[in-house]
CSV table of C-alpha atoms in Angstrom, one decimal:
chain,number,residue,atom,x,y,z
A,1,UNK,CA,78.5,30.4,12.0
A,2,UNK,CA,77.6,32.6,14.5
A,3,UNK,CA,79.2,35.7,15.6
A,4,UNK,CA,81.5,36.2,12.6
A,5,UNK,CA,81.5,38.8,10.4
A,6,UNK,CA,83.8,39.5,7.1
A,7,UNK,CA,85.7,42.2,5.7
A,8,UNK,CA,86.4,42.7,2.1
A,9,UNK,CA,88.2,45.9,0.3
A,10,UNK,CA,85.3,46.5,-1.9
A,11,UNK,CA,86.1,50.0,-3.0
A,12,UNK,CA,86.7,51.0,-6.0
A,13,UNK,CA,88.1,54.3,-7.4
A,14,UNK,CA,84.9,56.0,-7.5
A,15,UNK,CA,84.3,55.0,-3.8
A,16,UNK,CA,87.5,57.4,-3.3
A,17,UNK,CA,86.8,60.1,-5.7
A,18,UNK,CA,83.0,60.0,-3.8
A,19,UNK,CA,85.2,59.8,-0.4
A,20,UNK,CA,87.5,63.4,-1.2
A,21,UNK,CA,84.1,65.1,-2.3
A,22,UNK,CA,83.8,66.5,1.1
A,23,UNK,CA,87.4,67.1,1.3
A,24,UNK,CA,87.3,69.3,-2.3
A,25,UNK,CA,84.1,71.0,-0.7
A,26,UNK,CA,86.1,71.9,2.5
A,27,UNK,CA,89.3,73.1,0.5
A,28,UNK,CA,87.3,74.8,-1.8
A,29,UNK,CA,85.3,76.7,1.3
A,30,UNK,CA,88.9,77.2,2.8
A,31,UNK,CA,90.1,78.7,-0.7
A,32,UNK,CA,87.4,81.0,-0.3
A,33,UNK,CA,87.1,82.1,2.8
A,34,UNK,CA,91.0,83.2,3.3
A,35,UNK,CA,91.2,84.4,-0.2
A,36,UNK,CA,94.5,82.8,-0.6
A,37,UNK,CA,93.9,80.7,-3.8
A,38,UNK,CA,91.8,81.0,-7.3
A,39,UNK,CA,89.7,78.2,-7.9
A,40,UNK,CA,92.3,77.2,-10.5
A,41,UNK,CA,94.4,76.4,-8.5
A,42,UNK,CA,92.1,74.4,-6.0
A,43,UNK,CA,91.3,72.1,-9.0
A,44,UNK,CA,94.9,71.5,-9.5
A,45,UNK,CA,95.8,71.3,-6.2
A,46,UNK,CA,93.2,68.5,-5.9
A,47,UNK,CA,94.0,66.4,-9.0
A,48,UNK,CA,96.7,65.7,-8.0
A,49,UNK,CA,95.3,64.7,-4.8
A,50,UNK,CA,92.8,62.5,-6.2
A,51,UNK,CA,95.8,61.2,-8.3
A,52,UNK,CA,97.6,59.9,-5.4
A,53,UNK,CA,94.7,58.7,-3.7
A,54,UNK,CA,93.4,56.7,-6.4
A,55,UNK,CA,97.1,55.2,-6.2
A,56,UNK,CA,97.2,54.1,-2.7
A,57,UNK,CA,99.8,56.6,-2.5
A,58,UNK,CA,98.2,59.1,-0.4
A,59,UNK,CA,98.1,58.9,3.9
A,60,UNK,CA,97.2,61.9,4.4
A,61,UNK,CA,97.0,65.6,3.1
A,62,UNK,CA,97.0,68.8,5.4
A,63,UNK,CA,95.7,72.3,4.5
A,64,UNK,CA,97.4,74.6,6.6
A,65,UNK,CA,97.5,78.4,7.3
A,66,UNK,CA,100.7,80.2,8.2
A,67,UNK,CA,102.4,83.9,9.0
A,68,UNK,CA,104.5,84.6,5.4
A,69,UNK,CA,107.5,85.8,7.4
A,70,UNK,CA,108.0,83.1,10.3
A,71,UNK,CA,105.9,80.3,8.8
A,72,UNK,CA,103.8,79.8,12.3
A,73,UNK,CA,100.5,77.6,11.7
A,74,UNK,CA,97.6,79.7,13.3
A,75,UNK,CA,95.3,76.7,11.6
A,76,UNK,CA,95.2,73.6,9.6
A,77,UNK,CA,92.5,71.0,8.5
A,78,UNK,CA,93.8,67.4,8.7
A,79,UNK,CA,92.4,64.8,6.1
A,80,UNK,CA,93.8,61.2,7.1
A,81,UNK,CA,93.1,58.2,4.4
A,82,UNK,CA,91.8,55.0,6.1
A,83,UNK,CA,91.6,52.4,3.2
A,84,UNK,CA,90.2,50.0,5.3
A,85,UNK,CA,87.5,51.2,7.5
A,86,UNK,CA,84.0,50.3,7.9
A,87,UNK,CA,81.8,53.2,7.3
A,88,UNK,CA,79.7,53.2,4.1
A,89,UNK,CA,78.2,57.2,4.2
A,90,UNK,CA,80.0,60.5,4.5
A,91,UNK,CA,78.9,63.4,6.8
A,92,UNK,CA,78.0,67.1,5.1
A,93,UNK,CA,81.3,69.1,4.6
A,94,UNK,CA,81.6,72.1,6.4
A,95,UNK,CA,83.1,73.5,10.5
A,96,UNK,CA,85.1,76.0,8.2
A,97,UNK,CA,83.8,79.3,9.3
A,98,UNK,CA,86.7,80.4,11.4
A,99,UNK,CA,88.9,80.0,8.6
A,100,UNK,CA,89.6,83.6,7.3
A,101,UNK,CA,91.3,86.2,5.8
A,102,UNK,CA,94.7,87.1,8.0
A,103,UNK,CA,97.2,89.4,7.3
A,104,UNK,CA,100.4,88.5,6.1
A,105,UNK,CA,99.4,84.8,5.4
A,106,UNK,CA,99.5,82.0,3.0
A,107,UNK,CA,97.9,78.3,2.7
A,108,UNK,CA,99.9,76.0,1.9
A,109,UNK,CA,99.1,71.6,1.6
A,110,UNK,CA,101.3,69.1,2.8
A,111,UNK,CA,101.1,65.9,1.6
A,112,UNK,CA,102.1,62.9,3.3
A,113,UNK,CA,102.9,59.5,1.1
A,114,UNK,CA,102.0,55.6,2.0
A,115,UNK,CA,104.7,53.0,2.4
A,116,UNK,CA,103.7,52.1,-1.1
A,117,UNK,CA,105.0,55.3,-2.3
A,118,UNK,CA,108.0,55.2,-0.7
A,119,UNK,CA,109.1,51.9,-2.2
A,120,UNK,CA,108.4,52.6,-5.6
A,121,UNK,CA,111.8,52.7,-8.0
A,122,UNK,CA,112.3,56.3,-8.4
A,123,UNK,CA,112.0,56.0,-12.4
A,124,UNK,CA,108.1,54.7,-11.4
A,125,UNK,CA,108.2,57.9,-9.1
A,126,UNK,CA,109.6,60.4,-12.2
A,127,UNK,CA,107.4,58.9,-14.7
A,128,UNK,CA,103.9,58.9,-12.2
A,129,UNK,CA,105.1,62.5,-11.2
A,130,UNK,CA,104.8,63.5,-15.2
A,131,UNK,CA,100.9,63.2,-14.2
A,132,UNK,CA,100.6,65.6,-11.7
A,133,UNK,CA,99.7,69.4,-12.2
A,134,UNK,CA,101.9,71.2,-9.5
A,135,UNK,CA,105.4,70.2,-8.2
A,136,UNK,CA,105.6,68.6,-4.8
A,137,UNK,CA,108.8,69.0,-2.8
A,138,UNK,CA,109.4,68.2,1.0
A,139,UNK,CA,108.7,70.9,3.7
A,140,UNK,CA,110.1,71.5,6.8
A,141,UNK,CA,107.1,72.2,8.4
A,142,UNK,CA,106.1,70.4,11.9
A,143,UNK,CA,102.5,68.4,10.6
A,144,UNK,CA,101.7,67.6,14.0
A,145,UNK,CA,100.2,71.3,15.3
A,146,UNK,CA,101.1,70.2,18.3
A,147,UNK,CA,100.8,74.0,19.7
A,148,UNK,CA,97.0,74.1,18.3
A,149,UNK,CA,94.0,72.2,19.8
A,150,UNK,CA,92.6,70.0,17.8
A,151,UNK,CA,89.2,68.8,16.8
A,152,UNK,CA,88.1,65.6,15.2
A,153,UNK,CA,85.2,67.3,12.6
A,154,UNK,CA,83.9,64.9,9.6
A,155,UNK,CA,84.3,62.0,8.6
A,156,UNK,CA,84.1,61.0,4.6
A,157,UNK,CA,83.3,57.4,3.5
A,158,UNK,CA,82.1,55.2,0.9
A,159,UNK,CA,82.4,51.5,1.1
A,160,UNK,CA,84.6,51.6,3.8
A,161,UNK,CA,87.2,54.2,2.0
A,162,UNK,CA,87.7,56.7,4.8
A,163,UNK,CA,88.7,60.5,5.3
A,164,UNK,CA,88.9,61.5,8.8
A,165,UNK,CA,89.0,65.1,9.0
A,166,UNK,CA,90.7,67.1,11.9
A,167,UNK,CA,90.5,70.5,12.9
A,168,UNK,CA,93.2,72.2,14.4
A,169,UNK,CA,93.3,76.2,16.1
């Protein structure tokens, strides 16, 4: 046959934990550079990432700096899961300089949950939940950034696992 090609999910889980490498590097870097959280809490911060994402239950997770007293996003880093993409290599973390140290700040992650979450029984929820290191609850704020400019930076793959990554300032 000519002109056909073929797509198969070949991943497997160490295709995603190889996938969020970059992303731990750049939340790590983040952690860092704002001095906002121990490296403690990074790693449980990002078990329970990989968690999810190992899971399918992951779409997306955002790392996001706001003002402590009105909750205003002056920056976030976007990670968005494509499960079913087509590059094999990921790019060198990094494009996190201009993340630093503000007054009266915070970082904060926002998670945002697959279809496949969403329709699991809530006892299948509870039970997964018992795995996770931190407590997860829903936010009120707006993911989008709209009101920052936004940046497509790296992108993270192995075997067609995908982690786009988007700057926004």
């Amino acid at each position: 046959m000519y002109g056909t090609t073929t797509k198969t999910g070949t991943y497997t889980v160490l295709d995603i934990r190889k996938t969020f490498e970059g992303c731990e590097a750049d939340i790590r870097t983040i952690a860092r550079r704002t001095g906002k959280w121990s490296m403690e809490y990074v790693d449980k911060i990002f078990h329970d990432i990989l968690l999810l994402a190992e899971g399918e239950y992951l779409y997306s997770v955002d790392i996001v700096l706001l003002d402590r007293e009105t909750d205003y996003v002056f920056r976030a880093s976007k990670f968005i899961i494509n499960s079913s993409g087509t590059a094999t290599e990921s790019e060198r973390a990094g494009k996190n300089n201009d993340w630093v140290d503000l007054p009266n700040t915070y970082l904060s992650v926002i998670l945002s949950y697959t279809n496949k979450w969403h329709q699991l029984q809530p006892e299948t929820k509870t039970n997964f939940s018992k795995n996770l290191k931190l407590s997860w609850g829903p936010t009120s704020i707006d993911n989008s950034f709209s009101h920052l400019n936004k940046n497509n930076a790296q992108l993270y793959a192995s075997k067609g696992y995908e982690l786009q990554k988007t700057n926004y300032k």
